[in-house]
mmCIF file of C-alpha atoms in Angstrom:
data_model
loop_
_atom_site.group_PDB
_atom_site.id
_atom_site.type_symbol
_atom_site.label_atom_id
_atom_site.label_comp_id
_atom_site.label_asym_id
_atom_site.label_seq_id
_atom_site.Cartn_x
_atom_site.Cartn_y
_atom_site.Cartn_z
ATOM 1 C CA MET A 1 29.048 79.051 239.658
ATOM 2 C CA PHE A 2 30.492 76.297 241.407
ATOM 3 C CA ILE A 3 34.334 76.159 241.252
ATOM 4 C CA TYR A 4 36.237 73.823 243.306
ATOM 5 C CA ARG A 5 40.089 73.236 243.338
ATOM 6 C CA CYS A 6 43.012 71.960 244.761
ATOM 7 C CA LEU A 7 46.422 73.885 246.230
ATOM 8 C CA ASN A 8 49.069 72.916 244.781
ATOM 9 C CA GLY A 9 51.264 70.291 247.034
ATOM 10 C CA SER A 10 54.801 70.028 247.849
ATOM 11 C CA THR A 11 57.690 68.358 246.009
ATOM 12 C CA ASP A 12 58.828 66.136 248.858
ATOM 13 C CA MET A 13 56.362 63.155 246.934
ATOM 14 C CA SER A 14 54.907 63.517 250.573
ATOM 15 C CA GLY A 15 51.208 61.665 251.153
ATOM 16 C CA SER A 16 49.476 65.085 250.873
ATOM 17 C CA ASP A 17 50.894 65.159 246.603
ATOM 18 C CA ALA A 18 49.457 63.855 243.990
ATOM 19 C CA TYR A 19 50.749 62.487 241.129
ATOM 20 C CA ILE A 20 49.884 60.477 237.443
ATOM 21 C CA THR A 21 52.313 57.587 236.532
ATOM 22 C CA GLY A 22 50.552 55.257 234.761
ATOM 23 C CA ILE A 23 49.679 56.758 231.028
ATOM 24 C CA GLY A 24 47.670 54.151 228.113
ATOM 25 C CA GLN A 25 46.542 54.735 225.238
ATOM 26 C CA SER A 26 44.103 51.812 222.700
ATOM 27 C CA GLU A 27 44.721 51.279 219.873
ATOM 28 C CA ILE A 28 42.243 55.025 217.990
ATOM 29 C CA GLY A 29 40.233 54.402 214.945
ATOM 30 C CA GLN A 30 37.475 55.406 213.823
ATOM 31 C CA LYS A 31 33.602 52.151 212.667
ATOM 32 C CA LEU A 32 36.846 50.039 215.056
ATOM 33 C CA SER A 33 35.450 45.755 215.062
ATOM 34 C CA ARG A 34 37.011 45.961 219.099
ATOM 35 C CA SER A 35 35.030 46.535 221.734
ATOM 36 C CA PRO A 36 34.637 49.418 223.698
ATOM 37 C CA LEU A 37 35.154 47.681 226.630
ATOM 38 C CA LEU A 38 38.098 45.430 225.618
ATOM 39 C CA LEU A 39 40.006 48.292 224.410
ATOM 40 C CA THR A 40 39.840 50.327 227.547
ATOM 41 C CA ILE A 41 41.317 46.667 229.381
ATOM 42 C CA ASP A 42 44.292 47.864 226.362
ATOM 43 C CA ALA A 43 44.724 50.601 227.053
ATOM 44 C CA VAL A 44 44.901 49.583 231.201
ATOM 45 C CA ARG A 45 47.563 47.180 230.601
ATOM 46 C CA ASP A 46 49.534 49.892 228.763
ATOM 47 C CA ALA A 47 49.425 52.092 231.986
ATOM 48 C CA LEU A 48 50.282 49.770 233.733
ATOM 49 C CA ASP A 49 52.880 48.376 232.885
ATOM 50 C CA GLU A 50 54.506 52.084 231.572
ATOM 51 C CA ALA A 51 54.296 53.103 235.467
ATOM 52 C CA GLY A 52 55.765 48.745 236.824
ATOM 53 C CA LEU A 53 52.431 48.083 238.408
ATOM 54 C CA ALA A 54 51.074 45.094 238.689
ATOM 55 C CA ILE A 55 46.385 44.999 238.971
ATOM 56 C CA GLY A 56 46.361 43.680 242.639
ATOM 57 C CA GLN A 57 47.452 47.399 243.446
ATOM 58 C CA ILE A 58 44.928 49.374 242.036
ATOM 59 C CA ASP A 59 43.045 50.054 244.874
ATOM 60 C CA GLY A 60 41.110 52.940 243.309
ATOM 61 C CA VAL A 61 38.670 53.812 239.453
ATOM 62 C CA SER A 62 37.355 57.155 238.622
ATOM 63 C CA THR A 63 35.600 57.508 234.820
ATOM 64 C CA TYR A 64 33.607 60.356 233.386
ATOM 65 C CA PRO A 65 30.568 60.416 232.981
ATOM 66 C CA GLY A 66 29.786 56.865 234.093
ATOM 67 C CA ARG A 67 27.983 54.151 232.141
ATOM 68 C CA THR A 68 25.188 55.820 229.839
ATOM 69 C CA PRO A 69 22.548 52.673 228.499
ATOM 70 C CA ALA A 70 20.718 56.109 226.395
ATOM 71 C CA MET A 71 23.573 56.806 224.523
ATOM 72 C CA LEU A 72 26.890 54.250 224.746
ATOM 73 C CA GLY A 73 28.358 55.173 222.286
ATOM 74 C CA PHE A 74 29.469 58.299 224.403
ATOM 75 C CA SER A 75 29.938 56.034 227.357
ATOM 76 C CA PRO A 76 29.616 52.377 226.548
ATOM 77 C CA VAL A 77 31.801 51.325 229.994
ATOM 78 C CA GLY A 78 31.456 52.534 232.878
ATOM 79 C CA VAL A 79 34.072 51.354 236.888
ATOM 80 C CA GLU A 80 31.880 48.809 237.965
ATOM 81 C CA ASP A 81 31.996 47.563 234.102
ATOM 82 C CA LEU A 82 36.269 47.879 234.748
ATOM 83 C CA VAL A 83 35.782 47.203 238.807
ATOM 84 C CA ASP A 84 33.989 43.250 237.152
ATOM 85 C CA ALA A 85 36.532 42.922 233.834
ATOM 86 C CA LEU A 86 39.499 42.809 235.985
ATOM 87 C CA GLY A 87 38.609 41.723 239.268
ATOM 88 C CA ILE A 88 40.136 45.118 241.097
ATOM 89 C CA ARG A 89 39.389 45.846 244.977
ATOM 90 C CA ALA A 90 38.699 49.667 245.199
ATOM 91 C CA SER A 91 38.098 50.473 248.383
ATOM 92 C CA TRP A 92 37.596 53.640 246.431
ATOM 93 C CA TYR A 93 35.626 54.606 242.841
ATOM 94 C CA ALA A 94 33.643 57.642 241.195
ATOM 95 C CA GLY A 95 32.018 57.764 238.012
ATOM 96 C CA ALA A 96 28.955 60.781 237.376
ATOM 97 C CA THR A 97 28.362 63.140 234.535
ATOM 98 C CA GLU A 98 27.607 66.167 237.339
ATOM 99 C CA ILE A 99 31.541 67.403 238.002
ATOM 100 C CA SER A 100 33.255 70.032 235.863
ATOM 101 C CA SER A 101 33.967 68.323 232.597
ATOM 102 C CA GLN A 102 36.020 65.220 231.897
ATOM 103 C CA LEU A 103 39.123 66.058 233.882
ATOM 104 C CA GLY A 104 37.073 66.772 236.636
ATOM 105 C CA ALA A 105 38.121 62.592 236.355
ATOM 106 C CA VAL A 106 41.294 63.134 237.646
ATOM 107 C CA VAL A 107 40.707 66.094 240.007
ATOM 108 C CA GLU A 108 39.052 63.753 241.706
ATOM 109 C CA ALA A 109 40.616 60.535 242.166
ATOM 110 C CA ALA A 110 44.042 63.372 243.215
ATOM 111 C CA MET A 111 41.391 65.014 246.006
ATOM 112 C CA ALA A 112 40.805 60.839 246.660
ATOM 113 C CA VAL A 113 45.056 59.697 247.409
ATOM 114 C CA ARG A 114 45.590 63.637 248.787
ATOM 115 C CA ALA A 115 42.897 62.010 251.507
ATOM 116 C CA GLY A 116 44.227 58.767 251.160
ATOM 117 C CA LEU A 117 41.098 56.923 250.697
ATOM 118 C CA ALA A 118 43.223 55.655 248.404
ATOM 119 C CA ARG A 119 47.419 54.901 246.127
ATOM 120 C CA HIS A 120 46.775 53.757 243.340
ATOM 121 C CA ILE A 121 43.998 54.663 241.293
ATOM 122 C CA ILE A 122 42.716 54.316 237.537
ATOM 123 C CA CYS A 123 40.887 57.003 235.530
ATOM 124 C CA PHE A 124 40.019 56.513 231.989
ATOM 125 C CA ARG A 125 37.056 57.810 228.971
ATOM 126 C CA THR A 126 36.181 55.153 226.370
ATOM 127 C CA VAL A 127 33.996 57.261 223.687
ATOM 128 C CA TYR A 128 33.322 54.735 220.223
ATOM 129 C CA GLU A 129 30.816 57.133 218.771
ATOM 130 C CA ALA A 130 32.034 56.533 215.380
ATOM 131 C CA ALA A 131 31.159 52.568 215.751
ATOM 132 C CA ALA A 132 28.429 53.016 216.963
ATOM 133 C CA LEU A 133 26.932 55.307 214.875
ATOM 134 C CA ALA A 134 27.561 52.820 211.985
ATOM 135 C CA ARG A 135 26.666 49.970 213.703
ATOM 136 C CA PRO A 136 23.019 50.797 215.439
ATOM 137 C CA ASP A 137 21.118 48.068 216.172
ATOM 138 C CA GLU A 138 24.067 47.391 218.504
ATOM 139 C CA TYR A 139 23.483 51.357 219.931
ATOM 140 C CA PRO A 140 19.928 52.558 218.729
ATOM 141 C CA ILE A 141 20.315 56.731 218.440
ATOM 142 C CA PRO A 142 18.087 57.934 222.332
ATOM 143 C CA ARG A 143 14.530 59.607 220.656
ATOM 144 C CA ARG A 144 12.892 60.717 223.176
ATOM 145 C CA GLU A 145 9.567 61.812 224.016
ATOM 146 C CA ARG A 146 9.333 65.282 225.267
ATOM 147 C CA VAL A 147 12.515 67.900 226.302
ATOM 148 C CA ASP A 148 12.951 68.607 229.706
ATOM 149 C CA GLY A 149 16.583 69.440 231.636
ATOM 150 C CA TYR A 150 19.193 71.406 229.846
ATOM 151 C CA SER A 151 17.727 70.493 226.679
ATOM 152 C CA GLN A 152 14.222 72.153 227.376
ATOM 153 C CA TRP A 153 17.295 75.705 226.639
ATOM 154 C CA LEU A 154 18.487 73.732 223.756
ATOM 155 C CA ALA A 155 16.260 72.341 222.087
ATOM 156 C CA PRO A 156 13.403 75.140 220.967
ATOM 157 C CA PHE A 157 16.164 76.961 219.564
ATOM 158 C CA HIS A 158 17.047 73.345 217.370
ATOM 159 C CA ALA A 159 20.806 74.001 218.743
ATOM 160 C CA MET A 160 21.223 70.467 220.413
ATOM 161 C CA SER A 161 24.312 70.980 218.426
ATOM 162 C CA ALA A 162 27.675 71.671 220.920
ATOM 163 C CA SER A 163 28.446 73.570 217.507
ATOM 164 C CA ASN A 164 25.975 75.835 217.565
ATOM 165 C CA TRP A 165 26.470 77.463 221.300
ATOM 166 C CA VAL A 166 29.620 77.626 220.655
ATOM 167 C CA ALA A 167 29.561 79.281 217.144
ATOM 168 C CA GLN A 168 27.574 82.530 219.511
ATOM 169 C CA TYR A 169 30.552 82.627 221.505
ATOM 170 C CA ALA A 170 33.329 82.769 218.823
ATOM 171 C CA MET A 171 30.665 84.948 216.310
ATOM 172 C CA ARG A 172 31.103 88.046 219.675
ATOM 173 C CA HIS A 173 34.432 87.571 219.319
ATOM 174 C CA THR A 174 34.660 88.437 215.701
ATOM 175 C CA LYS A 175 31.939 91.078 216.827
ATOM 176 C CA GLN A 176 33.295 92.158 219.609
ATOM 177 C CA TYR A 177 37.303 91.935 219.575
ATOM 178 C CA GLY A 178 37.985 91.730 215.594
ATOM 179 C CA LEU A 179 39.180 87.931 215.175
ATOM 180 C CA THR A 180 39.507 86.649 211.750
ATOM 181 C CA ARG A 181 38.911 83.278 210.387
ATOM 182 C CA GLU A 182 42.646 83.546 210.078
ATOM 183 C CA GLN A 183 43.657 83.653 213.213
ATOM 184 C CA LEU A 184 40.970 80.636 213.581
ATOM 185 C CA GLY A 185 42.000 77.861 211.430
ATOM 186 C CA GLN A 186 44.970 77.962 213.145
ATOM 187 C CA ILE A 187 44.221 75.899 216.045
ATOM 188 C CA ALA A 188 43.115 73.902 213.594
ATOM 189 C CA ILE A 189 45.876 74.092 210.794
ATOM 190 C CA THR A 190 48.325 73.677 213.946
ATOM 191 C CA GLY A 191 46.908 70.415 215.864
ATOM 192 C CA ARG A 192 46.556 69.146 212.574
ATOM 193 C CA ALA A 193 50.267 69.591 211.428
ATOM 194 C CA ASN A 194 52.003 68.541 214.929
ATOM 195 C CA ALA A 195 49.366 64.896 213.884
ATOM 196 C CA VAL A 196 51.338 64.637 210.633
ATOM 197 C CA ARG A 197 54.193 63.803 213.739
ATOM 198 C CA ASN A 198 52.452 61.290 216.030
ATOM 199 C CA PRO A 199 52.426 58.068 213.992
ATOM 200 C CA ASN A 200 48.367 57.307 216.593
ATOM 201 C CA ALA A 201 46.491 60.610 214.960
ATOM 202 C CA LEU A 202 43.441 59.249 213.471
ATOM 203 C CA VAL A 203 43.827 62.456 210.918
ATOM 204 C CA ARG A 204 48.133 62.353 209.523
ATOM 205 C CA GLU A 205 47.097 64.646 206.597
ATOM 206 C CA ALA A 206 48.639 68.300 206.475
ATOM 207 C CA LEU A 207 45.478 71.770 206.446
ATOM 208 C CA SER A 208 46.629 74.625 204.413
ATOM 209 C CA MET A 209 45.207 78.161 204.728
ATOM 210 C CA ASP A 210 43.339 77.733 201.997
ATOM 211 C CA GLU A 211 42.008 74.457 202.629
ATOM 212 C CA TYR A 212 40.356 75.881 205.866
ATOM 213 C CA LEU A 213 38.976 78.836 204.913
ATOM 214 C CA SER A 214 37.634 76.443 201.612
ATOM 215 C CA ALA A 215 35.417 73.869 203.931
ATOM 216 C CA ARG A 216 32.057 73.555 204.291
ATOM 217 C CA MET A 217 31.037 75.681 206.873
ATOM 218 C CA ILE A 218 29.513 74.115 210.680
ATOM 219 C CA SER A 219 27.212 77.466 212.297
ATOM 220 C CA THR A 220 29.427 80.363 211.620
ATOM 221 C CA PRO A 221 32.216 81.395 212.204
ATOM 222 C CA LEU A 222 32.859 77.422 212.333
ATOM 223 C CA CYS A 223 33.516 75.440 209.528
ATOM 224 C CA LEU A 224 33.395 71.326 209.118
ATOM 225 C CA CYS A 225 38.159 72.371 210.015
ATOM 226 C CA ASP A 226 36.921 74.361 213.420
ATOM 227 C CA CYS A 227 35.098 70.924 214.582
ATOM 228 C CA ASP A 228 36.424 67.236 215.615
ATOM 229 C CA ARG A 229 35.186 63.973 214.072
ATOM 230 C CA TYR A 230 33.728 61.183 216.281
ATOM 231 C CA THR A 231 36.243 58.539 217.217
ATOM 232 C CA ASP A 232 36.297 54.572 219.303
ATOM 233 C CA ALA A 233 39.456 54.588 221.524
ATOM 234 C CA SER A 234 40.182 54.367 225.173
ATOM 235 C CA THR A 235 42.426 57.023 227.459
ATOM 236 C CA VAL A 236 44.065 56.463 230.691
ATOM 237 C CA LEU A 237 46.045 57.775 234.118
ATOM 238 C CA ILE A 238 46.920 56.555 236.335
ATOM 239 C CA VAL A 239 47.035 59.001 240.388
ATOM 240 C CA SER A 240 49.262 58.287 242.704
ATOM 241 C CA ALA A 241 49.575 59.266 245.939
ATOM 242 C CA GLY A 242 52.937 60.363 246.878
ATOM 243 C CA ASP A 243 54.090 58.086 249.135
ATOM 244 C CA ALA A 244 52.971 54.993 246.119
ATOM 245 C CA VAL A 245 55.009 56.403 244.082
ATOM 246 C CA ASP A 246 58.541 53.988 244.809
ATOM 247 C CA GLU A 247 56.112 51.619 243.420
ATOM 248 C CA VAL A 248 56.263 52.995 240.483
ATOM 249 C CA SER A 249 59.562 52.447 237.847
ATOM 250 C CA CYS A 250 58.215 55.857 235.550
ATOM 251 C CA THR A 251 58.891 59.208 236.413
ATOM 252 C CA PRO A 252 55.485 60.676 238.755
ATOM 253 C CA VAL A 253 54.240 64.003 237.275
ATOM 254 C CA ARG A 254 52.894 65.573 240.001
ATOM 255 C CA ILE A 255 49.566 67.494 239.881
ATOM 256 C CA ALA A 256 50.373 71.137 241.111
ATOM 257 C CA ALA A 257 48.007 72.825 240.614
ATOM 258 C CA MET A 258 43.328 71.652 239.844
ATOM 259 C CA ALA A 259 40.497 74.453 239.185
ATOM 260 C CA GLY A 260 36.981 73.587 237.484
ATOM 261 C CA SER A 261 33.828 75.014 237.321
ATOM 262 C CA VAL A 262 30.901 74.337 236.219
ATOM 263 C CA GLU A 263 27.893 76.837 234.714
ATOM 264 C CA ARG A 264 23.755 76.978 235.582
ATOM 265 C CA TYR A 265 22.090 75.458 232.589
ATOM 266 C CA SER A 266 18.762 78.229 231.892
ATOM 267 C CA TRP A 267 17.644 80.245 229.986
ATOM 268 C CA ASP A 268 20.240 83.107 229.490
ATOM 269 C CA GLN A 269 24.047 82.181 228.291
ATOM 270 C CA ALA A 270 26.627 83.392 231.060
ATOM 271 C CA GLU A 271 28.872 86.322 229.667
ATOM 272 C CA LEU A 272 32.259 83.995 229.586
ATOM 273 C CA MET A 273 31.681 80.277 229.629
ATOM 274 C CA ALA A 274 33.547 78.335 232.284
ATOM 275 C CA SER A 275 37.142 77.681 231.335
ATOM 276 C CA TYR A 276 37.546 81.858 232.199
ATOM 277 C CA PRO A 277 36.918 81.162 236.247
ATOM 278 C CA THR A 278 39.175 78.196 236.067
ATOM 279 C CA GLY A 279 42.226 79.448 234.599
ATOM 280 C CA VAL A 280 41.607 82.821 236.951
ATOM 281 C CA ASP A 281 41.861 80.194 240.155
ATOM 282 C CA LEU A 282 43.481 77.706 239.021
ATOM 283 C CA TRP A 283 46.896 80.225 239.098
ATOM 284 C CA LYS A 284 46.282 81.298 242.341
ATOM 285 C CA ARG A 285 46.374 77.619 244.701
ATOM 286 C CA THR A 286 50.445 77.073 242.771
ATOM 287 C CA ASP A 287 52.975 79.544 243.232
ATOM 288 C CA TYR A 288 54.169 78.555 239.249
ATOM 289 C CA THR A 289 53.320 81.150 236.262
ATOM 290 C CA PRO A 290 51.891 81.085 232.630
ATOM 291 C CA ALA A 291 55.667 82.388 232.562
ATOM 292 C CA ASP A 292 56.480 79.221 233.698
ATOM 293 C CA VAL A 293 54.466 76.901 231.639
ATOM 294 C CA ASP A 294 56.165 74.965 228.520
ATOM 295 C CA THR A 295 53.785 73.420 226.613
ATOM 296 C CA VAL A 296 49.871 73.804 226.266
ATOM 297 C CA GLN A 297 46.939 71.013 225.551
ATOM 298 C CA LEU A 298 44.114 73.073 225.127
ATOM 299 C CA TYR A 299 41.144 71.583 224.879
ATOM 300 C CA ASP A 300 39.914 71.973 221.024
ATOM 301 C CA GLY A 301 36.224 69.870 220.769
ATOM 302 C CA PHE A 302 36.283 73.027 218.343
ATOM 303 C CA SER A 303 38.805 74.789 217.504
ATOM 304 C CA PHE A 304 37.622 78.571 219.396
ATOM 305 C CA LEU A 305 37.170 76.683 223.116
ATOM 306 C CA ALA A 306 41.143 76.528 222.199
ATOM 307 C CA LEU A 307 41.601 80.000 221.504
ATOM 308 C CA THR A 308 39.169 80.919 225.083
ATOM 309 C CA TRP A 309 41.760 78.853 227.107
ATOM 310 C CA LEU A 310 44.939 80.998 225.959
ATOM 311 C CA GLU A 311 42.845 84.377 227.384
ATOM 312 C CA ALA A 312 41.491 82.228 230.515
ATOM 313 C CA LEU A 313 44.837 81.276 231.845
ATOM 314 C CA GLY A 314 45.997 84.298 231.235
ATOM 315 C CA PHE A 315 48.430 83.947 227.963
ATOM 316 C CA CYS A 316 46.411 87.167 226.311
ATOM 317 C CA GLU A 317 44.656 89.329 227.250
ATOM 318 C CA LEU A 318 40.956 88.787 226.873
ATOM 319 C CA GLY A 319 39.832 89.371 222.838
ATOM 320 C CA GLU A 320 43.817 88.893 222.210
ATOM 321 C CA ALA A 321 44.200 85.250 221.068
ATOM 322 C CA GLY A 322 43.200 86.067 217.910
ATOM 323 C CA GLN A 323 46.466 88.083 217.114
ATOM 324 C CA PHE A 324 48.008 85.747 220.209
ATOM 325 C CA VAL A 325 47.621 83.224 217.605
ATOM 326 C CA GLU A 326 47.983 84.478 214.496
ATOM 327 C CA GLY A 327 50.613 83.351 212.131
ATOM 328 C CA GLY A 328 50.311 80.191 213.910
ATOM 329 C CA SER A 329 54.942 80.656 215.029
ATOM 330 C CA ARG A 330 54.404 81.087 218.584
ATOM 331 C CA ILE A 331 52.393 77.920 218.996
ATOM 332 C CA ALA A 332 53.700 75.405 216.838
ATOM 333 C CA LEU A 333 56.326 72.709 218.214
ATOM 334 C CA ASP A 334 59.185 75.189 217.830
ATOM 335 C CA GLY A 335 57.019 78.397 219.032
ATOM 336 C CA GLU A 336 57.556 79.729 222.407
ATOM 337 C CA LEU A 337 54.024 77.825 223.488
ATOM 338 C CA PRO A 338 53.694 74.744 221.155
ATOM 339 C CA LEU A 339 50.496 73.779 221.696
ATOM 340 C CA ASN A 340 47.702 71.038 221.343
ATOM 341 C CA THR A 341 51.627 68.641 220.339
ATOM 342 C CA PHE A 342 50.073 65.453 219.619
ATOM 343 C CA GLY A 343 47.499 66.702 217.126
ATOM 344 C CA GLY A 344 45.219 68.200 219.671
ATOM 345 C CA GLN A 345 40.929 66.601 218.636
ATOM 346 C CA LEU A 346 41.024 68.655 216.121
ATOM 347 C CA GLY A 347 44.591 66.136 214.246
ATOM 348 C CA ALA A 348 44.585 63.082 216.927
ATOM 349 C CA GLY A 349 41.145 62.418 217.543
ATOM 350 C CA ARG A 350 37.869 62.874 219.619
ATOM 351 C CA LEU A 351 39.928 61.154 222.324
ATOM 352 C CA HIS A 352 37.621 63.276 225.043
ATOM 353 C CA GLY A 353 40.155 65.308 226.932
ATOM 354 C CA PHE A 354 41.937 61.889 228.074
ATOM 355 C CA GLY A 355 44.374 63.083 225.093
ATOM 356 C CA PHE A 356 44.963 66.487 226.462
ATOM 357 C CA ALA A 357 46.372 65.236 229.932
ATOM 358 C CA HIS A 358 48.212 62.119 228.835
ATOM 359 C CA GLU A 359 50.408 64.001 225.936
ATOM 360 C CA SER A 360 50.996 66.735 228.705
ATOM 361 C CA VAL A 361 52.516 63.517 230.390
ATOM 362 C CA VAL A 362 54.111 62.666 226.679
ATOM 363 C CA GLN A 363 55.987 65.542 226.813
ATOM 364 C CA LEU A 364 56.755 65.810 230.148
ATOM 365 C CA ARG A 365 58.938 63.022 230.090
ATOM 366 C CA GLY A 366 60.556 63.007 226.914
ATOM 367 C CA ARG A 367 59.417 61.188 225.027
ATOM 368 C CA GLY A 368 56.996 62.734 222.269
ATOM 369 C CA GLY A 369 59.244 61.636 219.492
ATOM 370 C CA ASP A 370 59.158 63.659 215.658
ATOM 371 C CA ARG A 371 56.279 66.600 217.957
ATOM 372 C CA GLN A 372 58.231 66.348 221.110
ATOM 373 C CA ILE A 373 58.754 70.153 221.991
ATOM 374 C CA PRO A 374 63.163 71.545 222.140
ATOM 375 C CA GLY A 375 64.735 71.595 225.932
ATOM 376 C CA GLU A 376 64.119 70.277 228.561
ATOM 377 C CA PRO A 377 59.797 70.915 229.790
ATOM 378 C CA ARG A 378 58.763 71.282 233.256
ATOM 379 C CA VAL A 379 56.349 72.874 233.298
ATOM 380 C CA ALA A 380 51.720 71.776 231.154
ATOM 381 C CA VAL A 381 48.866 73.188 231.008
ATOM 382 C CA CYS A 382 46.345 70.840 230.113
ATOM 383 C CA THR A 383 42.087 71.331 230.232
ATOM 384 C CA SER A 384 38.835 69.826 228.817
ATOM 385 C CA GLY A 385 35.478 71.277 228.450
ATOM 386 C CA GLY A 386 35.343 75.286 228.363
ATOM 387 C CA GLY A 387 31.677 75.314 227.535
ATOM 388 C CA PRO A 388 29.892 75.454 230.415
ATOM 389 C CA LEU A 389 31.402 73.103 231.806
ATOM 390 C CA ALA A 390 35.642 73.527 232.654
ATOM 391 C CA THR A 391 38.048 71.948 234.202
ATOM 392 C CA ALA A 392 42.531 72.785 233.762
ATOM 393 C CA LEU A 393 45.054 70.632 235.978
ATOM 394 C CA LEU A 394 48.866 71.890 235.524
ATOM 395 C CA LEU A 395 51.792 69.449 236.003
ATOM 396 C CA ALA A 396 54.930 69.702 236.819
ATOM 397 C CA LYS A 397 58.332 67.665 236.414
ATOM 398 C CA ASP A 398 59.728 67.538 239.985
#
């Protein structure tokens, strides 16, 4: 196992700190006609406008996983595409799949500004999977003549969909710890309830428990409502150095700690998902504790992943996430630990990890509108991945 981490910075906005400043999102939809590069530029302009920055002040770009020619719907825009389109004079950039999940691109950017390699870095994730499926001539479905790489451990068992191997972990929780479908359903039901309040969400319809329980089974115990859906959108975060935040006009949100881990792909499965060591590691790098957290935005590409993050981050013990969310009141918008307040990927759309960081900043700035949590939230945790790859960020409004 490989784990990387970063010590939380001080609160004096020194050059050794990293902050999320501007945030932006494009239109969110399915089968959009606007090109993925233009969606990315839309999100960049949104983030620049909020931060009060000009494109000439951007000197870095970071993304996950970079442009992927074999799967253009999954990742149609790379760093070099954006640098060329916007004329960015980048002193540092990165884009690769071999990092600890999607928000690993934000970790890399934070490390770069802390090292003095850049001052303002655009981090983006653009997805175009729904449009790609609708236009196979432009975005052909990849076909392979042989099975190799990590697929050699999945394809022979007809487990190419992540729903198959996530379901194995979920079933173990069912058998070993007594997780019920009603408990699992609270993640999807809560996400959809919050999505109703989010004008940009992909699905703005509430979900009842009866509807959840009657939904088509995909891979036991995961049903259709436990799975996110393909989406076309781009999300942008600008990561700025502490000694550069006087150049922005928005409220900077400090990256107080970050952690990530990567599990090996092999013939056997790890006993626990990568979220578990990542969650433990996060708290080693900060004076904050789970009790200080005002909201959590936890990856829910499949609803069970959010449950693993609750356990991994210490909000409950191993095997107790089902009881923790039972009834839904604890994780509701007005509960003690509001979860996925924008709808998560199950409600707001598959923004592939970056939506959770975007929403954390929205909530910490008090700009959630109808979905804003009560009080004045100051600390949030956002995550991406959780299976073989995982990343967690602790964000604080100083």
